[in-house]
mmCIF file of C-alpha atoms and ligand atoms in Angstrom:
data_model
loop_
_atom_site.group_PDB
_atom_site.id
_atom_site.type_symbol
_atom_site.label_atom_id
_atom_site.label_comp_id
_atom_site.label_asym_id
_atom_site.label_seq_id
_atom_site.Cartn_x
_atom_site.Cartn_y
_atom_site.Cartn_z
ATOM 1 C CA UNK O 18 0.867 -10.844 3.084
ATOM 2 C CA UNK O 19 1.014 -9.510 7.003
ATOM 3 C CA UNK O 20 4.712 -7.960 7.242
ATOM 4 C CA UNK O 21 7.188 -7.934 10.112
ATOM 5 C CA UNK O 22 7.249 -4.084 11.876
ATOM 6 C CA UNK O 23 10.940 -2.500 11.533
ATOM 7 C CA UNK O 24 11.974 0.122 14.425
ATOM 8 C CA UNK O 25 15.521 0.395 13.898
ATOM 9 C CA UNK O 26 15.464 3.639 13.551
ATOM 10 C CA UNK O 27 18.725 3.602 10.825
ATOM 11 C CA UNK O 28 16.263 1.548 8.322
ATOM 12 C CA UNK O 29 13.578 4.166 9.129
ATOM 13 C CA UNK O 30 15.621 7.328 8.747
ATOM 14 C CA UNK O 31 16.469 5.834 4.678
ATOM 15 C CA UNK O 32 14.835 8.130 2.338
ATOM 16 C CA UNK O 33 12.144 6.064 0.234
ATOM 17 C CA UNK O 34 12.317 6.025 -3.558
ATOM 18 C CA UNK O 35 9.222 7.067 -5.788
ATOM 19 C CA UNK O 36 7.361 3.246 -6.606
ATOM 20 C CA UNK O 37 7.018 2.379 -10.015
ATOM 21 C CA UNK O 38 4.747 -0.161 -11.690
ATOM 22 C CA UNK O 39 6.263 -3.550 -9.787
ATOM 23 C CA UNK O 40 6.295 -1.866 -6.835
ATOM 24 C CA UNK O 41 2.160 -2.345 -6.643
ATOM 25 C CA UNK O 42 2.131 -5.238 -4.918
ATOM 26 C CA UNK O 43 3.823 -3.310 -1.735
ATOM 27 C CA UNK O 44 0.799 -1.501 -1.497
ATOM 28 C CA UNK O 45 -0.961 -4.918 -1.027
ATOM 29 C CA UNK O 46 1.299 -5.898 1.998
ATOM 30 C CA UNK O 47 1.658 -2.681 3.804
ATOM 31 C CA UNK O 48 -2.644 -2.551 3.741
ATOM 32 C CA UNK O 49 -2.824 -6.308 4.732
ATOM 33 C CA UNK O 50 -0.521 -5.107 7.720
ATOM 34 C CA UNK O 51 -2.483 -1.875 9.116
ATOM 35 C CA UNK O 52 -5.524 -3.955 8.944
ATOM 36 C CA UNK O 53 -3.878 -6.335 11.047
ATOM 37 C CA UNK O 54 -3.020 -3.255 13.800
ATOM 38 C CA UNK O 55 -5.892 -1.578 13.176
ATOM 39 C CA UNK O 56 -7.004 -1.180 16.557
ATOM 40 C CA UNK O 57 -4.642 0.634 17.816
ATOM 41 C CA UNK O 58 -2.497 2.186 14.114
ATOM 42 C CA UNK O 59 -4.358 4.002 11.708
ATOM 43 C CA UNK O 60 -1.970 4.995 9.208
ATOM 44 C CA UNK O 61 1.986 3.365 7.730
ATOM 45 C CA UNK O 62 4.092 3.602 4.963
ATOM 46 C CA UNK O 63 5.896 1.160 3.611
ATOM 47 C CA UNK O 64 9.692 1.675 5.017
ATOM 48 C CA UNK O 65 7.468 0.539 8.149
ATOM 49 C CA UNK O 66 7.584 -2.894 6.715
ATOM 50 C CA UNK O 67 11.142 -2.908 4.846
ATOM 51 C CA UNK O 68 10.358 -1.270 1.687
ATOM 52 C CA UNK O 69 11.755 2.266 1.348
ATOM 53 C CA UNK O 70 9.486 2.671 -1.319
ATOM 54 C CA UNK O 71 6.862 5.795 -2.035
ATOM 55 C CA UNK O 72 3.993 4.396 -0.557
ATOM 56 C CA UNK O 73 1.952 5.124 2.357
ATOM 57 C CA UNK O 74 -2.094 3.598 3.749
ATOM 58 C CA UNK O 75 -4.055 5.481 6.518
ATOM 59 C CA UNK O 76 -7.108 4.171 7.809
ATOM 60 C CA UNK O 77 -10.486 6.682 6.738
ATOM 61 C CA UNK O 78 -14.087 5.540 8.331
ATOM 62 C CA UNK O 79 -12.474 2.375 9.220
ATOM 63 C CA UNK O 80 -11.666 1.347 5.410
ATOM 64 C CA UNK O 81 -8.173 1.073 4.492
ATOM 65 C CA UNK O 82 -6.687 3.751 1.560
ATOM 66 C CA UNK O 83 -3.596 3.386 0.065
ATOM 67 C CA UNK O 84 -2.084 6.026 -1.345
ATOM 68 C CA UNK O 85 1.341 5.530 -3.985
ATOM 69 C CA UNK O 86 4.072 7.994 -4.881
ATOM 70 C CA UNK O 87 1.625 10.677 -2.418
ATOM 71 C CA UNK O 88 2.996 14.657 -2.914
ATOM 72 C CA UNK O 89 1.885 16.907 -0.950
ATOM 73 C CA UNK O 90 0.334 19.833 -3.138
ATOM 74 C CA UNK O 91 -0.240 22.924 -0.666
ATOM 75 C CA UNK O 92 -0.175 23.131 3.525
ATOM 76 C CA UNK O 93 -3.539 25.641 4.960
ATOM 77 C CA UNK O 94 -5.401 26.724 7.904
ATOM 78 C CA UNK O 95 -3.510 26.980 10.800
ATOM 79 C CA UNK O 96 -0.308 24.517 11.956
ATOM 80 C CA UNK O 97 -0.374 22.959 15.048
ATOM 81 C CA UNK O 98 0.996 21.176 17.677
ATOM 82 C CA UNK O 99 -0.539 17.634 18.989
ATOM 83 C CA UNK O 100 0.927 14.261 19.959
ATOM 84 C CA UNK O 101 1.285 11.444 17.864
ATOM 85 C CA UNK O 102 2.095 7.464 18.489
ATOM 86 C CA UNK O 103 3.721 5.523 15.413
ATOM 87 C CA UNK O 104 3.866 2.052 15.140
ATOM 88 C CA UNK O 105 8.058 1.864 15.049
ATOM 89 C CA UNK O 106 8.244 3.989 17.874
ATOM 90 C CA UNK O 107 7.862 3.452 21.783
ATOM 91 C CA UNK O 108 5.376 5.991 23.496
ATOM 92 C CA UNK O 109 4.174 9.215 22.274
ATOM 93 C CA UNK O 110 6.146 12.171 21.042
ATOM 94 C CA UNK O 111 5.278 16.294 19.998
ATOM 95 C CA UNK O 112 4.641 17.009 15.801
ATOM 96 C CA UNK O 113 3.664 19.605 14.153
ATOM 97 C CA UNK O 114 1.162 19.242 11.415
ATOM 98 C CA UNK O 115 -1.345 21.305 8.946
ATOM 99 C CA UNK O 116 -5.015 21.475 9.926
ATOM 100 C CA UNK O 117 -5.550 21.220 6.282
ATOM 101 C CA UNK O 118 -3.096 19.283 2.985
ATOM 102 C CA UNK O 119 -3.850 19.450 -0.764
ATOM 103 C CA UNK O 120 -2.399 15.693 -1.698
ATOM 104 C CA UNK O 121 -1.888 13.978 -4.945
ATOM 105 C CA UNK O 122 -1.095 10.355 -5.774
ATOM 106 C CA UNK O 123 -2.232 7.020 -7.637
ATOM 107 C CA UNK O 124 -4.550 4.593 -6.164
ATOM 108 C CA UNK O 125 -3.882 0.770 -6.348
ATOM 109 C CA UNK O 126 -5.266 0.582 -9.706
ATOM 110 C CA UNK O 127 -2.510 3.378 -10.913
ATOM 111 C CA UNK O 128 -5.465 6.419 -11.166
ATOM 112 C CA UNK O 129 -4.390 9.727 -10.249
ATOM 113 C CA UNK O 130 -6.406 11.343 -7.759
ATOM 114 C CA UNK O 131 -6.236 15.039 -6.161
ATOM 115 C CA UNK O 132 -7.741 15.248 -3.251
ATOM 116 C CA UNK O 133 -8.035 18.040 0.036
ATOM 117 C CA UNK O 134 -7.658 16.247 3.190
ATOM 118 C CA UNK O 135 -8.745 18.135 7.395
ATOM 119 C CA UNK O 136 -8.467 17.162 10.828
ATOM 120 C CA UNK O 137 -7.065 13.918 11.996
ATOM 121 C CA UNK O 138 -6.940 12.181 8.259
ATOM 122 C CA UNK O 139 -4.410 15.145 6.612
ATOM 123 C CA UNK O 140 -2.189 15.293 10.225
ATOM 124 C CA UNK O 141 -2.659 10.982 9.792
ATOM 125 C CA UNK O 142 -1.165 11.108 5.970
ATOM 126 C CA UNK O 143 1.768 14.435 7.212
ATOM 127 C CA UNK O 144 2.753 11.571 9.418
ATOM 128 C CA UNK O 145 3.172 9.458 6.738
ATOM 129 C CA UNK O 146 4.536 11.492 4.267
ATOM 130 C CA UNK O 147 7.086 12.011 6.848
ATOM 131 C CA UNK O 148 7.851 8.068 7.261
ATOM 132 C CA UNK O 149 8.944 8.551 3.479
ATOM 133 C CA UNK O 150 11.345 11.319 3.971
ATOM 134 C CA UNK O 151 13.325 9.489 6.704
ATOM 135 C CA UNK O 152 11.442 11.977 9.108
ATOM 136 C CA UNK O 153 11.079 10.203 12.978
ATOM 137 C CA UNK O 154 7.735 11.814 15.486
HETATM 138 ZN ZN1 LIG U 5 4.880 6.552 12.134
#
């Protein structure tokens, strides 16, 4: 289901709770909503569709990848300053990101995954992880 985008900074500033088995349907709605905005959006967190739960979805080579309870294990490479936009906010703002990250998460089937990302995908994930902590750019 394509959901409405939350733009209220107070709601977006709340820390999301861990996802549980009954929350896995959020993943589907988040994926549907991301794909509806795929021409101008590369990632979303579930609190952006009104579900303050630790689920994020990003586009990797045009395909949606959902990550449930994503957890940053390690950052490496240099830290750099970049400009980012956000579907929930107007304009672009500066953000600091790490070049490389190691991430643990569950996929939509509940399988535990561990993956390393670098460059743009790493940047998108760091933006969405911030959303889970109630941090806006
Ligand atoms: Zn955002």
